[in-house]
PDB file of C-alpha atoms in Angstrom:
ATOM      1  CA  MET A   1       0.000   0.000   0.000  1.00  0.00           C
ATOM      2  CA  THR A   2       1.369   3.438  -0.874  1.00  0.00           C
ATOM      3  CA  GLN A   3       2.081   5.736   2.026  1.00  0.00           C
ATOM      4  CA  PRO A   4      -0.627   8.339   2.709  1.00  0.00           C
ATOM      5  CA  ASP A   5      -0.010  12.076   2.654  1.00  0.00           C
ATOM      6  CA  TYR A   6      -1.080  12.368   6.295  1.00  0.00           C
ATOM      7  CA  ALA A   7      -0.696  10.010   9.233  1.00  0.00           C
ATOM      8  CA  ILE A   8      -4.139  10.933  10.586  1.00  0.00           C
ATOM      9  CA  GLU A   9      -7.004  12.682   8.781  1.00  0.00           C
ATOM     10  CA  ILE A  10     -10.155  13.639  10.663  1.00  0.00           C
ATOM     11  CA  LYS A  11     -13.054  15.338   8.859  1.00  0.00           C
ATOM     12  CA  ASP A  12     -16.227  16.760  10.433  1.00  0.00           C
ATOM     13  CA  LEU A  13     -15.984  14.328  13.366  1.00  0.00           C
ATOM     14  CA  ARG A  14     -18.995  14.465  15.676  1.00  0.00           C
ATOM     15  CA  LYS A  15     -19.919  12.554  18.795  1.00  0.00           C
ATOM     16  CA  THR A  16     -23.061  12.925  20.879  1.00  0.00           C
ATOM     17  CA  TYR A  17     -23.396  10.786  23.990  1.00  0.00           C
ATOM     18  CA  ARG A  18     -26.930   9.637  24.679  1.00  0.00           C
ATOM     19  CA  PRO A  19     -28.760  10.664  27.866  1.00  0.00           C
ATOM     20  CA  SER A  20     -28.351   8.175  30.708  1.00  0.00           C
ATOM     21  CA  ARG A  21     -29.514   7.880  34.321  1.00  0.00           C
ATOM     22  CA  GLY A  22     -31.235  11.205  34.295  1.00  0.00           C
ATOM     23  CA  GLN A  23     -28.242  12.968  32.746  1.00  0.00           C
ATOM     24  CA  PRO A  24     -28.839  14.951  29.538  1.00  0.00           C
ATOM     25  CA  GLY A  25     -27.106  13.974  26.314  1.00  0.00           C
ATOM     26  CA  LYS A  26     -23.746  15.603  25.619  1.00  0.00           C
ATOM     27  CA  GLU A  27     -22.359  16.787  22.289  1.00  0.00           C
ATOM     28  CA  ALA A  28     -18.695  16.019  22.925  1.00  0.00           C
ATOM     29  CA  LEU A  29     -17.351  16.706  19.409  1.00  0.00           C
ATOM     30  CA  LYS A  30     -18.873  19.358  17.137  1.00  0.00           C
ATOM     31  CA  GLY A  31     -17.354  18.894  13.693  1.00  0.00           C
ATOM     32  CA  VAL A  32     -13.619  18.378  14.349  1.00  0.00           C
ATOM     33  CA  ASP A  33     -11.186  18.630  11.410  1.00  0.00           C
ATOM     34  CA  LEU A  34      -7.522  17.644  11.850  1.00  0.00           C
ATOM     35  CA  SER A  35      -4.736  16.655   9.460  1.00  0.00           C
ATOM     36  CA  ILE A  36      -1.582  15.340  11.132  1.00  0.00           C
ATOM     37  CA  ARG A  37       1.552  15.167   8.993  1.00  0.00           C
ATOM     38  CA  LYS A  38       3.627  11.999   8.812  1.00  0.00           C
ATOM     39  CA  GLY A  39       6.723  12.129  10.998  1.00  0.00           C
ATOM     40  CA  SER A  40       5.524  15.032  13.159  1.00  0.00           C
ATOM     41  CA  ILE A  41       5.039  15.384  16.900  1.00  0.00           C
ATOM     42  CA  PHE A  42       1.530  16.790  17.091  1.00  0.00           C
ATOM     43  CA  GLY A  43       0.118  18.263  20.298  1.00  0.00           C
ATOM     44  CA  LEU A  44      -3.610  18.173  21.080  1.00  0.00           C
ATOM     45  CA  LEU A  45      -4.333  20.575  23.924  1.00  0.00           C
ATOM     46  CA  GLY A  46      -7.476  21.617  25.706  1.00  0.00           C
ATOM     47  CA  PRO A  47      -9.137  21.893  29.106  1.00  0.00           C
ATOM     48  CA  ASN A  48     -10.737  18.895  30.827  1.00  0.00           C
ATOM     49  CA  GLY A  49     -13.878  17.851  28.961  1.00  0.00           C
ATOM     50  CA  ALA A  50     -12.799  19.550  25.734  1.00  0.00           C
ATOM     51  CA  GLY A  51     -13.027  16.320  23.704  1.00  0.00           C
ATOM     52  CA  LYS A  52      -9.393  15.132  23.515  1.00  0.00           C
ATOM     53  CA  SER A  53      -9.972  11.672  24.974  1.00  0.00           C
ATOM     54  CA  THR A  54     -13.126  11.187  22.876  1.00  0.00           C
ATOM     55  CA  ILE A  55     -11.068  11.718  19.696  1.00  0.00           C
ATOM     56  CA  ILE A  56      -8.435   9.213  20.843  1.00  0.00           C
ATOM     57  CA  ASN A  57     -11.023   6.639  21.913  1.00  0.00           C
ATOM     58  CA  ILE A  58     -12.749   6.889  18.524  1.00  0.00           C
ATOM     59  CA  MET A  59      -9.400   6.302  16.771  1.00  0.00           C
ATOM     60  CA  ALA A  60      -8.689   3.324  19.041  1.00  0.00           C
ATOM     61  CA  GLY A  61     -12.104   1.792  18.350  1.00  0.00           C
ATOM     62  CA  LEU A  62     -13.286   2.180  21.956  1.00  0.00           C
ATOM     63  CA  VAL A  63     -15.984   4.782  21.184  1.00  0.00           C
ATOM     64  CA  VAL A  64     -18.336   4.797  18.175  1.00  0.00           C
ATOM     65  CA  LYS A  65     -18.495   8.155  16.433  1.00  0.00           C
ATOM     66  CA  THR A  66     -21.842   9.759  15.604  1.00  0.00           C
ATOM     67  CA  SER A  67     -20.687  10.966  12.162  1.00  0.00           C
ATOM     68  CA  GLY A  68     -17.656  12.124  10.220  1.00  0.00           C
ATOM     69  CA  GLN A  69     -14.592  10.412   8.790  1.00  0.00           C
ATOM     70  CA  VAL A  70     -11.375   9.198  10.425  1.00  0.00           C
ATOM     71  CA  ARG A  71      -8.457   7.810   8.410  1.00  0.00           C
ATOM     72  CA  ILE A  72      -5.400   6.362  10.157  1.00  0.00           C
ATOM     73  CA  TRP A  73      -2.381   5.846   7.881  1.00  0.00           C
ATOM     74  CA  GLY A  74      -4.769   5.981   4.923  1.00  0.00           C
ATOM     75  CA  ARG A  75      -7.177   3.395   6.367  1.00  0.00           C
ATOM     76  CA  ASP A  76     -10.753   4.390   7.103  1.00  0.00           C
ATOM     77  CA  ILE A  77     -11.869   3.234  10.558  1.00  0.00           C
ATOM     78  CA  ASP A  78     -15.288   2.267   9.121  1.00  0.00           C
ATOM     79  CA  THR A  79     -14.218   0.276   6.052  1.00  0.00           C
ATOM     80  CA  ASP A  80     -10.847  -1.058   7.290  1.00  0.00           C
ATOM     81  CA  SER A  81     -11.002  -0.993  11.092  1.00  0.00           C
ATOM     82  CA  ARG A  82      -8.469  -3.812  11.430  1.00  0.00           C
ATOM     83  CA  GLY A  83      -5.921  -1.994   9.260  1.00  0.00           C
ATOM     84  CA  ALA A  84      -6.549   1.295  11.076  1.00  0.00           C
ATOM     85  CA  LYS A  85      -6.019  -0.306  14.494  1.00  0.00           C
ATOM     86  CA  ALA A  86      -2.832  -2.000  13.285  1.00  0.00           C
ATOM     87  CA  ALA A  87      -1.396   1.397  12.280  1.00  0.00           C
ATOM     88  CA  ILE A  88      -1.772   2.938  15.739  1.00  0.00           C
ATOM     89  CA  GLY A  89      -0.427   2.294  19.221  1.00  0.00           C
ATOM     90  CA  VAL A  90      -2.242   3.988  22.097  1.00  0.00           C
ATOM     91  CA  VAL A  91      -0.685   4.724  25.477  1.00  0.00           C
ATOM     92  CA  PRO A  92      -3.640   5.441  27.810  1.00  0.00           C
ATOM     93  CA  GLN A  93      -3.626   7.734  30.827  1.00  0.00           C
ATOM     94  CA  GLU A  94      -4.223   4.837  33.229  1.00  0.00           C
ATOM     95  CA  ILE A  95      -1.328   2.481  33.933  1.00  0.00           C
ATOM     96  CA  ASN A  96      -2.508  -1.116  33.528  1.00  0.00           C
ATOM     97  CA  TYR A  97      -0.251  -4.138  33.807  1.00  0.00           C
ATOM     98  CA  ASP A  98      -0.138  -7.651  35.283  1.00  0.00           C
ATOM     99  CA  PRO A  99       2.073  -7.534  38.402  1.00  0.00           C
ATOM    100  CA  PHE A 100       3.071 -11.204  38.035  1.00  0.00           C
ATOM    101  CA  PHE A 101       4.564 -10.824  34.538  1.00  0.00           C
ATOM    102  CA  THR A 102       8.011  -9.565  33.618  1.00  0.00           C
ATOM    103  CA  PRO A 103       8.288  -6.720  31.090  1.00  0.00           C
ATOM    104  CA  ARG A 104       9.659  -9.102  28.454  1.00  0.00           C
ATOM    105  CA  ALA A 105       6.788 -11.573  29.004  1.00  0.00           C
ATOM    106  CA  LEU A 106       4.232  -8.750  28.870  1.00  0.00           C
ATOM    107  CA  LEU A 107       5.578  -7.503  25.541  1.00  0.00           C
ATOM    108  CA  ASP A 108       5.646 -11.035  24.098  1.00  0.00           C
ATOM    109  CA  LEU A 109       2.032 -11.531  25.194  1.00  0.00           C
ATOM    110  CA  GLN A 110       0.954  -8.187  23.738  1.00  0.00           C
ATOM    111  CA  ALA A 111       2.733  -8.985  20.454  1.00  0.00           C
ATOM    112  CA  GLY A 112       0.893 -12.320  20.321  1.00  0.00           C
ATOM    113  CA  LEU A 113      -2.437 -10.521  20.746  1.00  0.00           C
ATOM    114  CA  TYR A 114      -1.549  -8.424  17.693  1.00  0.00           C
ATOM    115  CA  GLY A 115      -0.632 -11.548  15.720  1.00  0.00           C
ATOM    116  CA  VAL A 116       3.095 -10.760  15.514  1.00  0.00           C
ATOM    117  CA  PRO A 117       4.953 -14.044  14.741  1.00  0.00           C
ATOM    118  CA  LYS A 118       7.512 -15.093  17.388  1.00  0.00           C
ATOM    119  CA  LYS A 119      10.472 -14.619  15.047  1.00  0.00           C
ATOM    120  CA  GLU A 120       9.375 -11.025  14.328  1.00  0.00           C
ATOM    121  CA  ARG A 121       8.908  -9.916  17.931  1.00  0.00           C
ATOM    122  CA  ARG A 122      11.228  -7.151  19.130  1.00  0.00           C
ATOM    123  CA  SER A 123      10.635  -7.238  22.882  1.00  0.00           C
ATOM    124  CA  MET A 124      14.234  -6.639  23.978  1.00  0.00           C
ATOM    125  CA  GLU A 125      14.813  -4.007  21.297  1.00  0.00           C
ATOM    126  CA  ILE A 126      11.736  -2.089  22.459  1.00  0.00           C
ATOM    127  CA  LEU A 127      12.714  -2.387  26.136  1.00  0.00           C
ATOM    128  CA  GLU A 128      16.121  -0.989  25.181  1.00  0.00           C
ATOM    129  CA  THR A 129      14.433   1.958  23.431  1.00  0.00           C
ATOM    130  CA  VAL A 130      12.456   2.909  26.555  1.00  0.00           C
ATOM    131  CA  GLY A 131      15.365   2.280  28.940  1.00  0.00           C
ATOM    132  CA  LEU A 132      14.024  -0.897  30.569  1.00  0.00           C
ATOM    133  CA  ALA A 133      16.328  -3.569  29.120  1.00  0.00           C
ATOM    134  CA  ASP A 134      17.939  -4.120  32.536  1.00  0.00           C
ATOM    135  CA  LYS A 135      14.477  -4.774  34.030  1.00  0.00           C
ATOM    136  CA  ALA A 136      13.396  -7.276  31.357  1.00  0.00           C
ATOM    137  CA  GLU A 137      13.164 -10.184  33.812  1.00  0.00           C
ATOM    138  CA  ALA A 138      11.978  -8.271  36.902  1.00  0.00           C
ATOM    139  CA  TYR A 139       8.372  -8.582  38.039  1.00  0.00           C
ATOM    140  CA  THR A 140       6.480  -5.501  36.923  1.00  0.00           C
ATOM    141  CA  ARG A 141       5.162  -4.996  40.471  1.00  0.00           C
ATOM    142  CA  SER A 142       8.738  -4.113  41.471  1.00  0.00           C
ATOM    143  CA  LEU A 143       9.004  -1.282  38.900  1.00  0.00           C
ATOM    144  CA  SER A 144       8.726   2.371  39.895  1.00  0.00           C
ATOM    145  CA  GLY A 145       5.834   4.515  38.646  1.00  0.00           C
ATOM    146  CA  GLY A 146       7.992   6.085  35.954  1.00  0.00           C
ATOM    147  CA  MET A 147       9.205   2.676  34.751  1.00  0.00           C
ATOM    148  CA  ARG A 148       5.622   1.407  34.549  1.00  0.00           C
ATOM    149  CA  ARG A 149       4.732   4.460  32.475  1.00  0.00           C
ATOM    150  CA  ARG A 150       7.584   3.658  30.057  1.00  0.00           C
ATOM    151  CA  LEU A 151       6.443   0.027  29.963  1.00  0.00           C
ATOM    152  CA  MET A 152       3.045   1.290  28.747  1.00  0.00           C
ATOM    153  CA  VAL A 153       4.837   3.042  25.861  1.00  0.00           C
ATOM    154  CA  ALA A 154       6.692  -0.203  25.093  1.00  0.00           C
ATOM    155  CA  LYS A 155       3.417  -2.200  25.044  1.00  0.00           C
ATOM    156  CA  ALA A 156       1.972   0.195  22.474  1.00  0.00           C
ATOM    157  CA  MET A 157       4.967  -0.395  20.182  1.00  0.00           C
ATOM    158  CA  VAL A 158       4.995  -4.207  19.952  1.00  0.00           C
ATOM    159  CA  HIS A 159       3.321  -4.297  16.519  1.00  0.00           C
ATOM    160  CA  SER A 160       5.598  -1.556  15.119  1.00  0.00           C
ATOM    161  CA  PRO A 161       2.815   0.970  14.459  1.00  0.00           C
ATOM    162  CA  PRO A 162       3.785   4.042  12.404  1.00  0.00           C
ATOM    163  CA  ILE A 163       1.676   6.206  14.763  1.00  0.00           C
ATOM    164  CA  LEU A 164       1.946   6.395  18.553  1.00  0.00           C
ATOM    165  CA  VAL A 165      -0.759   8.165  20.573  1.00  0.00           C
ATOM    166  CA  LEU A 166       0.231   9.329  24.051  1.00  0.00           C
ATOM    167  CA  ASP A 167      -2.715  10.372  26.219  1.00  0.00           C
ATOM    168  CA  GLU A 168      -1.372  12.503  29.095  1.00  0.00           C
ATOM    169  CA  PRO A 169       1.823  10.377  29.219  1.00  0.00           C
ATOM    170  CA  THR A 170       3.526  12.237  32.074  1.00  0.00           C
ATOM    171  CA  ALA A 171       0.547  12.768  34.402  1.00  0.00           C
ATOM    172  CA  GLY A 172       1.732  12.261  37.978  1.00  0.00           C
ATOM    173  CA  VAL A 173       5.363  11.716  36.933  1.00  0.00           C
ATOM    174  CA  ASP A 174       8.148  13.681  38.607  1.00  0.00           C
ATOM    175  CA  VAL A 175      10.335  16.126  36.684  1.00  0.00           C
ATOM    176  CA  ASP A 176      13.290  13.772  36.089  1.00  0.00           C
ATOM    177  CA  LEU A 177      11.103  10.947  34.811  1.00  0.00           C
ATOM    178  CA  ARG A 178       9.154  13.389  32.657  1.00  0.00           C
ATOM    179  CA  ARG A 179      12.416  14.432  30.979  1.00  0.00           C
ATOM    180  CA  GLN A 180      13.293  10.757  30.387  1.00  0.00           C
ATOM    181  CA  LEU A 181       9.936  10.184  28.727  1.00  0.00           C
ATOM    182  CA  TRP A 182      10.475  13.266  26.566  1.00  0.00           C
ATOM    183  CA  ASP A 183      13.793  11.792  25.450  1.00  0.00           C
ATOM    184  CA  ASN A 184      12.026   8.512  24.599  1.00  0.00           C
ATOM    185  CA  VAL A 185       9.418  10.383  22.535  1.00  0.00           C
ATOM    186  CA  ARG A 186      12.107  12.297  20.615  1.00  0.00           C
ATOM    187  CA  ALA A 187      14.044   9.071  19.955  1.00  0.00           C
ATOM    188  CA  LEU A 188      10.939   7.331  18.589  1.00  0.00           C
ATOM    189  CA  ASN A 189      10.115  10.329  16.419  1.00  0.00           C
ATOM    190  CA  ALA A 190      13.691  10.348  15.072  1.00  0.00           C
ATOM    191  CA  GLN A 191      13.063   6.743  13.957  1.00  0.00           C
ATOM    192  CA  GLY A 192      10.120   7.976  11.876  1.00  0.00           C
ATOM    193  CA  VAL A 193       7.216   7.358  14.265  1.00  0.00           C
ATOM    194  CA  THR A 194       4.450   9.971  14.105  1.00  0.00           C
ATOM    195  CA  ILE A 195       3.500  11.064  17.643  1.00  0.00           C
ATOM    196  CA  LEU A 196       0.111  12.416  18.738  1.00  0.00           C
ATOM    197  CA  LEU A 197       0.385  13.827  22.246  1.00  0.00           C
ATOM    198  CA  THR A 198      -2.338  15.086  24.553  1.00  0.00           C
ATOM    199  CA  THR A 199      -1.067  16.903  27.595  1.00  0.00           C
ATOM    200  CA  HIS A 200      -1.979  19.384  30.302  1.00  0.00           C
ATOM    201  CA  TYR A 201       1.662  20.411  30.641  1.00  0.00           C
ATOM    202  CA  LEU A 202       2.066  23.342  28.285  1.00  0.00           C
ATOM    203  CA  GLU A 203       5.832  23.237  28.811  1.00  0.00           C
ATOM    204  CA  GLU A 204       5.729  19.683  27.441  1.00  0.00           C
ATOM    205  CA  ALA A 205       3.903  20.698  24.267  1.00  0.00           C
ATOM    206  CA  GLU A 206       6.160  23.708  23.766  1.00  0.00           C
ATOM    207  CA  SER A 207       9.285  21.561  24.157  1.00  0.00           C
ATOM    208  CA  LEU A 208       8.224  18.571  22.042  1.00  0.00           C
ATOM    209  CA  CYS A 209       5.640  19.475  19.420  1.00  0.00           C
ATOM    210  CA  ASP A 210       6.028  20.682  15.829  1.00  0.00           C
ATOM    211  CA  GLU A 211       2.328  21.426  15.394  1.00  0.00           C
ATOM    212  CA  ILE A 212      -0.377  22.111  17.946  1.00  0.00           C
ATOM    213  CA  ALA A 213      -4.174  22.070  17.896  1.00  0.00           C
ATOM    214  CA  ILE A 214      -6.197  23.573  20.726  1.00  0.00           C
ATOM    215  CA  ILE A 215      -9.658  22.126  21.259  1.00  0.00           C
ATOM    216  CA  ASN A 216     -12.313  23.671  23.468  1.00  0.00           C
ATOM    217  CA  GLU A 217     -15.906  22.549  24.040  1.00  0.00           C
ATOM    218  CA  GLY A 218     -15.729  20.008  21.225  1.00  0.00           C
ATOM    219  CA  ARG A 219     -14.356  22.368  18.558  1.00  0.00           C
ATOM    220  CA  VAL A 220     -10.833  22.957  17.241  1.00  0.00           C
ATOM    221  CA  ILE A 221     -10.222  26.653  17.796  1.00  0.00           C
ATOM    222  CA  VAL A 222      -6.722  26.739  16.311  1.00  0.00           C
ATOM    223  CA  CYS A 223      -4.384  24.321  14.517  1.00  0.00           C
ATOM    224  CA  GLU A 224      -0.981  25.699  13.516  1.00  0.00           C
ATOM    225  CA  ASP A 225       2.707  24.989  13.655  1.00  0.00           C
ATOM    226  CA  LYS A 226       4.142  25.891  17.038  1.00  0.00           C
ATOM    227  CA  GLU A 227       6.112  28.959  15.973  1.00  0.00           C
ATOM    228  CA  THR A 228       3.105  30.511  14.213  1.00  0.00           C
ATOM    229  CA  LEU A 229       0.985  29.867  17.281  1.00  0.00           C
ATOM    230  CA  LEU A 230       3.506  31.472  19.612  1.00  0.00           C
ATOM    231  CA  SER A 231       3.820  34.492  17.313  1.00  0.00           C
ATOM    232  CA  ARG A 232       0.112  35.216  17.828  1.00  0.00           C
ATOM    233  CA  LEU A 233       1.080  37.024  21.002  1.00  0.00           C
ATOM    234  CA  ASP A 234       3.510  39.767  20.078  1.00  0.00           C
ATOM    235  CA  ASN A 235       3.853  40.781  23.717  1.00  0.00           C
ATOM    236  CA  LYS A 236       6.868  40.953  25.943  1.00  0.00           C
ATOM    237  CA  GLU A 237       7.197  41.875  29.571  1.00  0.00           C
ATOM    238  CA  ILE A 238      10.129  44.020  30.652  1.00  0.00           C
ATOM    239  CA  HIS A 239      11.380  44.608  34.204  1.00  0.00           C
ATOM    240  CA  PHE A 240      13.481  47.683  35.048  1.00  0.00           C
ATOM    241  CA  ARG A 241      15.287  47.518  38.381  1.00  0.00           C
ATOM    242  CA  LEU A 242      16.181  51.094  39.282  1.00  0.00           C
ATOM    243  CA  ASP A 243      18.950  52.645  41.327  1.00  0.00           C
ATOM    244  CA  ARG A 244      16.581  53.953  43.987  1.00  0.00           C
ATOM    245  CA  PRO A 245      12.986  53.517  45.211  1.00  0.00           C
ATOM    246  CA  VAL A 246      10.246  54.678  42.866  1.00  0.00           C
ATOM    247  CA  GLU A 247       8.103  57.417  44.378  1.00  0.00           C
ATOM    248  CA  ALA A 248       5.766  57.662  41.378  1.00  0.00           C
ATOM    249  CA  VAL A 249       5.740  55.975  37.969  1.00  0.00           C
ATOM    250  CA  PRO A 250       7.206  58.459  35.427  1.00  0.00           C
ATOM    251  CA  GLU A 251       4.441  59.972  33.313  1.00  0.00           C
ATOM    252  CA  GLY A 252       5.772  58.648  29.994  1.00  0.00           C
ATOM    253  CA  LEU A 253       5.744  55.053  31.293  1.00  0.00           C
ATOM    254  CA  ALA A 254       2.529  55.365  33.292  1.00  0.00           C
ATOM    255  CA  ALA A 255       0.760  56.188  30.012  1.00  0.00           C
ATOM    256  CA  LEU A 256       2.010  52.842  28.655  1.00  0.00           C
ATOM    257  CA  GLY A 257       0.683  50.940  31.666  1.00  0.00           C
ATOM    258  CA  ALA A 258       3.901  50.532  33.682  1.00  0.00           C
ATOM    259  CA  LYS A 259       3.386  49.357  37.264  1.00  0.00           C
ATOM    260  CA  ARG A 260       5.524  49.221  40.365  1.00  0.00           C
ATOM    261  CA  GLU A 261       6.657  45.816  41.612  1.00  0.00           C
ATOM    262  CA  GLY A 262       8.281  46.180  44.998  1.00  0.00           C
ATOM    263  CA  ARG A 263      10.043  49.427  45.830  1.00  0.00           C
ATOM    264  CA  ARG A 264      12.611  49.654  43.031  1.00  0.00           C
ATOM    265  CA  THR A 265      11.192  47.736  40.044  1.00  0.00           C
ATOM    266  CA  LEU A 266       8.914  48.856  37.217  1.00  0.00           C
ATOM    267  CA  VAL A 267       7.142  46.257  35.060  1.00  0.00           C
ATOM    268  CA  LEU A 268       5.701  46.949  31.614  1.00  0.00           C
ATOM    269  CA  SER A 269       3.973  44.722  29.033  1.00  0.00           C
ATOM    270  CA  TYR A 270       4.598  45.979  25.517  1.00  0.00           C
ATOM    271  CA  SER A 271       4.574  45.066  21.845  1.00  0.00           C
ATOM    272  CA  PRO A 272       8.028  45.374  20.200  1.00  0.00           C
ATOM    273  CA  ALA A 273       6.245  46.490  17.023  1.00  0.00           C
ATOM    274  CA  GLU A 274       4.775  49.474  18.838  1.00  0.00           C
ATOM    275  CA  GLN A 275       7.296  50.506  21.516  1.00  0.00           C
ATOM    276  CA  THR A 276      11.061  50.389  21.727  1.00  0.00           C
ATOM    277  CA  VAL A 277      13.095  49.693  24.839  1.00  0.00           C
ATOM    278  CA  GLY A 278      15.201  52.754  23.992  1.00  0.00           C
ATOM    279  CA  SER A 279      12.209  55.087  24.397  1.00  0.00           C
ATOM    280  CA  MET A 280      11.429  53.527  27.789  1.00  0.00           C
ATOM    281  CA  ILE A 281      15.008  54.007  28.957  1.00  0.00           C
ATOM    282  CA  GLU A 282      14.894  57.651  27.812  1.00  0.00           C
ATOM    283  CA  ALA A 283      11.689  58.197  29.819  1.00  0.00           C
ATOM    284  CA  LEU A 284      13.300  56.732  32.942  1.00  0.00           C
ATOM    285  CA  GLN A 285      16.504  58.716  32.569  1.00  0.00           C
ATOM    286  CA  GLY A 286      14.495  61.849  31.826  1.00  0.00           C
ATOM    287  CA  ALA A 287      12.747  61.345  35.178  1.00  0.00           C
ATOM    288  CA  GLY A 288      16.137  61.131  36.892  1.00  0.00           C
ATOM    289  CA  TYR A 289      16.360  57.379  37.479  1.00  0.00           C
ATOM    290  CA  GLY A 290      19.394  55.190  36.824  1.00  0.00           C
ATOM    291  CA  ILE A 291      18.868  51.592  35.683  1.00  0.00           C
ATOM    292  CA  ALA A 292      20.526  48.853  37.736  1.00  0.00           C
ATOM    293  CA  ASP A 293      19.203  45.912  35.719  1.00  0.00           C
ATOM    294  CA  ILE A 294      16.859  45.013  32.827  1.00  0.00           C
ATOM    295  CA  SER A 295      15.177  41.659  32.176  1.00  0.00           C
ATOM    296  CA  THR A 296      12.539  40.585  29.631  1.00  0.00           C
ATOM    297  CA  ALA A 297      10.166  37.641  29.299  1.00  0.00           C
ATOM    298  CA  GLU A 298       8.486  36.546  26.057  1.00  0.00           C
ATOM    299  CA  SER A 299       4.986  35.145  25.816  1.00  0.00           C
ATOM    300  CA  ASP A 300       4.824  31.371  26.015  1.00  0.00           C
ATOM    301  CA  LEU A 301       2.312  28.728  25.042  1.00  0.00           C
ATOM    302  CA  GLU A 302       0.425  29.175  28.313  1.00  0.00           C
ATOM    303  CA  ASP A 303      -0.417  32.765  27.369  1.00  0.00           C
ATOM    304  CA  VAL A 304      -1.682  31.653  23.942  1.00  0.00           C
ATOM    305  CA  PHE A 305      -3.656  28.781  25.449  1.00  0.00           C
ATOM    306  CA  LEU A 306      -5.379  30.968  28.026  1.00  0.00           C
ATOM    307  CA  GLN A 307      -6.186  33.662  25.482  1.00  0.00           C
ATOM    308  CA  LEU A 308      -7.690  31.236  22.976  1.00  0.00           C
ATOM    309  CA  THR A 309      -9.662  29.096  25.436  1.00  0.00           C
ATOM    310  CA  ARG A 310     -11.142  32.198  27.059  1.00  0.00           C
ATOM    311  CA  HIS A 311     -12.251  33.738  23.792  1.00  0.00           C
ATOM    312  CA  GLY A 312     -12.396  30.653  21.537  1.00  0.00           C
TER     313      GLY A 312
END
């Protein structure tokens, strides 16, 4: 089969959950369109209840869509569900494993469930990739939380899928283990695996992803490459630490919205396209202040996320 143009194509995807136990029906997805390039690390962000898990569960065959089209590696989930499932490995939020199996035995079992012949199984190779080769024969109940999380990634890879879906992969994982998982994701992507990542950690998306979609209340409100998304906010914040306490904000800076922070620091949010740092320095010096230090901070993905989910 020829390789598709996109790893995942979703068109006008809708899902309405029926009313149950006195609860009203819920329209979880309201016409979602997404095209995820082959070989990319794609971030799907959104608040709780936005629809991220519903999209993943539909792709994995765990939830039946109401309408729309989903193609995974060129295979339609309606007309070739077996082929679509074979092209995707899903790492769920919940860690599930059998405590009486070793990692190697678990991967061999999982590969058997996918119909991978014994001679084609890559259990040790996969354990090496996720940094668990030295734990291959240990009982999984003896593994740390971070190791169990990596074992979940390994289980999703046993059938060599070209697409790996990571649903909140670092939830509840400490900073060091989160960095290790990031390294694993980058290594897999370097081998050609397309990664779809849902996360609440905006730092994670900013560090890993090439493209990002933000979903809110069942609709995609933006889908762009990361740099374009970050450039939406042309704001910087500048801090001037002065040589003496500020009695009153100089008039020229007060008009721009400068505020005192502590006794000797002025803080100002500005657009580089509209104001220059030189003019701010002139206003301070004109008011008789010397500048002890200057620091700036650029907008990050959190600023974009909050702006879009508030107004999207």
